[in-house]
Amino acid sequence: MFNALLIEKTAAGDQTVQSRPLSDAQLPEGDVTVRVAYSTLNYKDALALTGKAPIVRHFPMVPGIDFAGTVEHSDTPAFLPGQDVLLNGWGVGESHWGGLATRARVKEEWLLPLPAVFSARQAMALGTAGYTAMLCIRTLQRQGITPQSGEILVTGATGGVGSIAVMVLARLGYAVVAVTGRMEEAPFLKDLGAHDVIPRQYLESMTRPLEKARWAGAIDVAGGQLLAAVCASILPYGVVAACGLAAGMDFPATVAPFILRGVTLVGIESVSCPVEERRAAWQDLAVLVDLKKLDALTTEITLADAPKEAEALLSGKVRGRLVVKLDS
């Protein structure tokens, strides 16, 4: 038996979430069974737990798009019992039972060895948020954006992706401008390495097709009007890495930034990202992450806390990262 959060739907179509014991026989098919030590609470997990977006593809579902733990059983030589592993994405927690449980069974190609520099807790303090932030940063680098290019804007800076992006960009020598709707968190963001902190309202007030060009690059987690404002204020030949939709899926913009300033907008897809790029991102994180700063932006919760914290996360009341302790 193992403990899990289980999302179910009633005959009336209402969603229920409860922590309950399940049997190993109920686990989905897979090559590797993992004893989960830590998971994490991401924006997508919060949407799944609250039912505020159709994240879950079928019911019942164990949510959790991330986990880190130790292999208990393996039908493949790629992973051996006792080996520490992690997982991000691949539809886990959406169409395949996920990491908010003390045990998970998954396909071997979805797993990565846990980098030796990280504990399971630290890996989940990063989780999909940190891995996505690193994919964004690698994209800026591939597009030729260097610390000498100019300031880098990061929206949603107090959230998971944003806070880790600020920390890693600063470590790489970039001048980071952090955007937040909670200016009281400016000291926290400056401790992470932000060069400047500006209110979200500054971007919300931008409505012109082209605004004053200021930033060489940007990492955007918001989408919607905020992404349009970001693109309108990027320097010529700057780059925007877009990885989220917290402010909406629409994109009320014009082509002006792209054809008059040569701005490049790159979408970041982390769920089914190729394994080689995943490994490279985690290798970069292993070198660049300041573990003391990572701990400062991490809050540990229990499985039972997750539904309540999901509501807080969607309301913008969570700073940094939430890790879920599972292995007793």
Coordinates of C-alpha atoms in Angstrom, one line a residue:
M1 CA 0.0 0.0 0.0
F2 CA 1.0 3.6 -0.5
N3 CA -0.4 7.0 0.2
A4 CA -1.5 9.4 -2.6
L5 CA -3.6 12.4 -3.4
L6 CA -6.4 11.2 -5.7
I7 CA -8.5 13.4 -7.9
E8 CA -11.9 11.8 -8.8
K9 CA -15.1 12.9 -10.4
T10 CA -18.5 12.3 -9.1
A11 CA -21.5 11.1 -11.2
A12 CA -22.6 14.8 -11.2
G13 CA -19.3 15.8 -12.7
D14 CA -17.9 17.5 -9.6
Q15 CA -14.2 17.0 -8.8
T16 CA -13.0 15.7 -5.4
V17 CA -9.5 15.5 -4.0
Q18 CA -8.5 13.4 -1.1
S19 CA -5.5 11.8 0.5
R20 CA -6.0 8.0 0.7
P21 CA -4.1 4.7 0.7
L22 CA -3.9 2.8 -2.6
S23 CA -2.5 -0.6 -3.5
D24 CA 0.5 -1.3 -5.7
A25 CA -1.8 -3.2 -7.9
Q26 CA -3.6 0.1 -8.8
L27 CA -0.4 1.6 -10.2
P28 CA -0.4 2.2 -13.9
E29 CA 1.9 0.3 -16.3
G30 CA 5.5 1.2 -16.5
D31 CA 9.1 -0.2 -16.4
V32 CA 10.3 1.4 -13.2
T33 CA 8.7 1.7 -9.7
V34 CA 10.0 4.6 -7.6
R35 CA 9.7 5.2 -3.9
V36 CA 9.0 9.0 -4.0
A37 CA 10.8 11.1 -1.5
Y38 CA 9.7 14.6 -2.6
S39 CA 7.4 16.1 -5.2
T40 CA 6.5 19.7 -5.7
L41 CA 3.6 22.0 -6.4
N42 CA 3.7 23.7 -9.7
Y43 CA 1.2 26.1 -11.4
K44 CA -0.1 23.2 -13.5
D45 CA -0.5 21.0 -10.4
A46 CA -2.5 23.8 -8.8
L47 CA -4.8 24.0 -11.8
A48 CA -5.3 20.2 -11.6
L49 CA -6.0 20.1 -7.9
T50 CA -8.5 23.0 -8.1
G51 CA -10.1 21.9 -11.3
K52 CA -9.7 25.4 -12.7
A53 CA -8.4 24.2 -16.0
P54 CA -8.8 20.8 -17.8
I55 CA -5.3 19.5 -16.9
V56 CA -6.4 16.0 -15.9
R57 CA -7.1 13.9 -19.0
H58 CA -8.9 11.0 -17.2
F59 CA -10.1 10.1 -13.8
P60 CA -9.1 8.9 -11.2
M61 CA -5.8 10.7 -11.3
V62 CA -2.8 11.1 -9.0
P63 CA -1.5 14.6 -9.7
G64 CA 2.0 15.8 -9.6
I65 CA 4.1 16.6 -12.7
D66 CA 7.4 16.1 -10.8
F67 CA 9.0 13.7 -8.4
A68 CA 12.4 12.6 -7.0
G69 CA 13.0 9.4 -5.2
T70 CA 14.7 5.9 -5.3
V71 CA 14.1 3.0 -7.7
E72 CA 12.4 0.1 -5.9
H73 CA 11.8 -2.2 -8.9
S74 CA 13.0 -2.0 -12.5
D75 CA 12.3 -4.1 -15.6
T76 CA 15.1 -2.3 -17.5
P77 CA 18.9 -2.2 -17.1
A78 CA 18.8 1.5 -17.6
F79 CA 17.8 2.0 -13.9
L80 CA 18.7 -0.2 -11.0
P81 CA 17.1 -0.7 -7.6
G82 CA 18.5 1.8 -5.1
Q83 CA 19.3 4.4 -7.8
D84 CA 18.2 8.0 -7.2
V85 CA 16.1 9.4 -10.0
L86 CA 13.9 12.4 -10.9
L87 CA 11.1 13.1 -13.4
N88 CA 9.7 16.2 -15.0
G89 CA 6.6 16.3 -17.2
W90 CA 5.9 13.7 -19.9
G91 CA 2.2 14.0 -19.1
V92 CA 2.7 12.5 -15.6
G93 CA 0.0 13.9 -13.3
E94 CA -2.2 14.6 -16.4
S95 CA -2.7 11.4 -18.3
H96 CA -0.5 9.1 -16.2
W97 CA -0.4 8.9 -12.4
G98 CA 2.0 11.4 -11.0
G99 CA 4.3 12.3 -8.1
L100 CA 1.9 13.4 -5.3
A101 CA 2.1 9.9 -3.9
T102 CA 4.7 7.8 -2.0
R103 CA 5.1 5.5 -5.0
A104 CA 5.0 5.9 -8.7
R105 CA 5.4 3.6 -11.7
V106 CA 6.6 5.2 -15.0
K107 CA 8.3 4.5 -18.3
E108 CA 12.1 4.3 -18.2
E109 CA 12.5 7.0 -20.8
W110 CA 10.8 9.5 -18.6
L111 CA 13.4 9.3 -15.8
L112 CA 16.7 11.0 -15.3
P113 CA 19.4 10.1 -12.8
L114 CA 19.4 12.5 -9.9
P115 CA 22.4 14.8 -10.3
A116 CA 24.9 14.0 -7.5
V117 CA 25.1 17.6 -6.3
F118 CA 21.3 17.6 -5.4
S119 CA 19.3 15.9 -2.7
A120 CA 15.8 14.8 -3.7
R121 CA 14.5 17.8 -1.8
Q122 CA 16.8 20.2 -3.6
A123 CA 15.9 18.6 -7.0
M124 CA 12.2 19.2 -6.3
A125 CA 12.9 22.7 -5.0
L126 CA 13.9 23.2 -8.6
G127 CA 11.5 20.8 -10.2
T128 CA 9.8 21.7 -13.5
A129 CA 10.0 25.4 -12.6
G130 CA 13.8 25.3 -12.3
Y131 CA 14.2 23.1 -15.3
T132 CA 12.0 25.3 -17.4
A133 CA 13.8 28.4 -16.2
M134 CA 17.1 26.8 -17.4
L135 CA 15.5 25.9 -20.7
C136 CA 14.6 29.6 -21.1
I137 CA 18.1 30.8 -20.2
R138 CA 19.7 28.3 -22.6
T139 CA 17.5 29.6 -25.3
L140 CA 18.6 33.2 -24.7
Q141 CA 22.2 32.1 -24.7
R142 CA 21.7 30.1 -28.0
Q143 CA 20.2 33.2 -29.5
G144 CA 23.3 35.2 -28.7
I145 CA 22.0 37.2 -25.7
T146 CA 25.0 37.7 -23.4
P147 CA 25.4 39.7 -20.1
Q148 CA 26.9 42.5 -22.3
S149 CA 23.7 42.6 -24.5
G150 CA 21.8 44.5 -21.8
E151 CA 19.2 44.0 -19.1
I152 CA 17.0 40.8 -19.0
L153 CA 13.4 41.1 -17.9
V154 CA 11.8 38.3 -15.8
T155 CA 8.0 38.4 -15.3
G156 CA 6.3 36.6 -12.4
A157 CA 9.6 36.9 -10.6
T158 CA 8.4 35.8 -7.1
G159 CA 7.0 32.6 -8.6
G160 CA 8.8 29.3 -9.2
V161 CA 10.1 29.8 -12.7
G162 CA 10.7 33.5 -12.2
S163 CA 12.6 33.3 -8.9
I164 CA 15.0 30.6 -10.2
A165 CA 15.5 32.4 -13.4
V166 CA 16.5 35.5 -11.5
M167 CA 18.9 33.6 -9.3
V168 CA 20.6 31.7 -12.2
L169 CA 20.7 34.7 -14.6
A170 CA 22.4 36.8 -11.9
R171 CA 24.9 34.0 -11.3
L172 CA 25.7 34.1 -15.0
G173 CA 26.4 37.8 -14.8
Y174 CA 23.2 39.2 -16.3
A175 CA 21.6 42.4 -15.1
V176 CA 18.1 41.1 -14.2
V177 CA 15.0 43.3 -13.9
A178 CA 12.4 41.4 -11.9
V179 CA 8.7 42.1 -12.5
T180 CA 6.3 41.4 -9.6
G181 CA 2.8 42.3 -8.5
R182 CA 4.0 42.3 -4.9
M183 CA 6.6 45.0 -4.5
E184 CA 6.9 44.2 -0.8
E185 CA 8.9 41.2 -2.1
A186 CA 11.6 43.5 -3.7
P187 CA 14.2 42.7 -0.9
F188 CA 13.7 38.9 -1.5
L189 CA 14.2 39.4 -5.3
K190 CA 17.3 41.5 -4.8
D191 CA 18.7 38.9 -2.4
L192 CA 18.3 36.4 -5.3
G193 CA 20.4 38.7 -7.5
A194 CA 17.9 41.1 -9.2
H195 CA 19.5 44.3 -10.4
D196 CA 16.2 46.1 -10.3
V197 CA 12.6 45.3 -9.4
I198 CA 9.6 46.9 -11.1
P199 CA 5.8 46.6 -10.5
R200 CA 3.7 44.5 -12.8
Q201 CA 1.5 47.6 -13.4
Y202 CA 4.4 49.2 -15.3
L203 CA 3.9 46.5 -18.0
E204 CA 0.1 46.5 -17.7
S205 CA 0.1 50.2 -18.6
M206 CA 1.8 49.6 -21.9
T207 CA -0.7 49.5 -24.8
R208 CA 1.2 50.8 -27.9
P209 CA 2.5 48.4 -30.6
L210 CA 6.0 49.7 -29.9
E211 CA 7.1 51.0 -26.5
K212 CA 10.5 52.5 -25.5
A213 CA 13.0 49.7 -26.2
R214 CA 14.8 48.8 -22.9
W215 CA 15.5 45.1 -22.4
A216 CA 17.9 42.9 -24.4
G217 CA 15.9 39.8 -23.5
A218 CA 13.1 38.5 -21.4
I219 CA 11.7 35.4 -19.7
D220 CA 8.0 35.5 -19.6
V221 CA 5.7 33.3 -17.5
A222 CA 2.6 35.4 -18.0
G223 CA 1.4 35.4 -21.6
G224 CA -1.5 37.6 -22.5
Q225 CA -1.2 41.4 -22.4
L226 CA 2.0 41.2 -20.3
L227 CA 3.8 39.2 -23.0
A228 CA 2.6 41.7 -25.7
A229 CA 4.0 44.6 -23.6
V230 CA 7.3 42.7 -23.1
C231 CA 7.7 42.2 -26.8
A232 CA 6.9 45.8 -27.5
S233 CA 9.7 47.0 -25.2
I234 CA 12.6 44.7 -26.3
L235 CA 15.7 46.2 -27.8
P236 CA 16.4 45.6 -31.5
Y237 CA 17.3 42.0 -32.1
G238 CA 16.4 41.0 -28.6
V239 CA 14.9 37.7 -27.6
V240 CA 11.9 36.7 -25.5
A241 CA 11.5 33.2 -24.1
A242 CA 7.8 32.5 -23.3
C243 CA 7.0 29.6 -21.1
G244 CA 3.7 30.4 -19.3
L245 CA 0.2 31.6 -19.4
A246 CA -0.6 32.8 -15.9
A247 CA -2.1 36.0 -17.3
G248 CA -3.9 34.4 -20.2
M249 CA -3.5 32.4 -23.4
D250 CA -4.3 35.3 -25.7
F251 CA -1.6 37.4 -27.3
P252 CA -3.0 40.9 -28.1
A253 CA 0.1 42.1 -30.0
T254 CA 1.1 43.4 -33.4
V255 CA 3.9 42.2 -35.7
A256 CA 5.7 45.6 -35.1
P257 CA 8.4 44.3 -32.7
F258 CA 9.2 41.4 -34.9
I259 CA 9.5 43.2 -38.3
L260 CA 10.6 46.7 -37.2
R261 CA 13.0 45.7 -34.4
G262 CA 13.9 42.1 -35.3
V263 CA 12.7 40.8 -32.0
T264 CA 12.6 37.0 -31.7
L265 CA 9.8 35.3 -29.7
V266 CA 10.7 31.7 -28.7
G267 CA 8.2 29.3 -27.1
I268 CA 9.6 27.0 -24.4
E269 CA 8.0 23.5 -24.2
S270 CA 9.1 21.5 -21.2
V271 CA 6.7 18.5 -21.0
S272 CA 8.1 16.5 -23.9
C273 CA 11.4 18.2 -24.3
P274 CA 14.1 15.8 -25.8
V275 CA 16.1 13.9 -23.2
E276 CA 19.4 15.4 -24.4
E277 CA 18.2 18.9 -23.7
R278 CA 16.8 17.9 -20.3
R279 CA 20.1 16.4 -19.3
A280 CA 21.9 19.5 -20.4
A281 CA 19.6 21.7 -18.5
W282 CA 20.0 19.7 -15.3
Q283 CA 23.8 19.7 -15.8
D284 CA 23.7 23.5 -16.0
L285 CA 21.5 23.7 -12.9
A286 CA 24.0 21.5 -11.0
V287 CA 26.8 24.0 -11.7
L288 CA 24.9 27.3 -11.4
V289 CA 22.4 26.9 -8.6
D290 CA 23.3 28.5 -5.3
L291 CA 22.0 25.9 -2.8
K292 CA 21.7 28.4 0.1
K293 CA 19.6 30.7 -2.1
L294 CA 17.6 27.8 -3.3
D295 CA 16.8 26.8 0.3
A296 CA 15.8 30.4 1.1
L297 CA 13.1 30.4 -1.6
T298 CA 11.8 26.9 -0.7
T299 CA 8.9 26.0 1.6
E300 CA 8.2 22.4 2.6
I301 CA 4.6 21.2 2.9
T302 CA 2.9 17.8 3.4
L303 CA 0.7 15.9 1.0
A304 CA -2.4 17.0 3.1
D305 CA -1.4 20.6 2.7
A306 CA -1.3 20.5 -1.2
P307 CA -5.0 21.3 -2.0
K308 CA -5.0 24.4 0.2
E309 CA -1.6 25.6 -1.0
A310 CA -2.8 25.1 -4.6
E311 CA -5.4 27.7 -4.1
A312 CA -2.8 30.1 -2.6
L313 CA -0.5 29.5 -5.5
L314 CA -3.2 30.4 -8.1
S315 CA -4.0 33.5 -6.1
G316 CA -0.4 34.7 -6.3
K317 CA 0.2 34.3 -2.6
V318 CA 3.1 31.8 -2.8
R319 CA 6.7 33.0 -2.9
G320 CA 9.3 30.8 -4.5
R321 CA 8.9 27.1 -4.5
L322 CA 6.7 24.5 -2.6
V323 CA 8.2 21.1 -2.1
V324 CA 6.0 18.2 -0.9
K325 CA 7.6 15.7 1.5
L326 CA 6.4 12.2 0.8
D327 CA 8.8 9.5 2.0
S328 CA 8.3 8.9 5.7

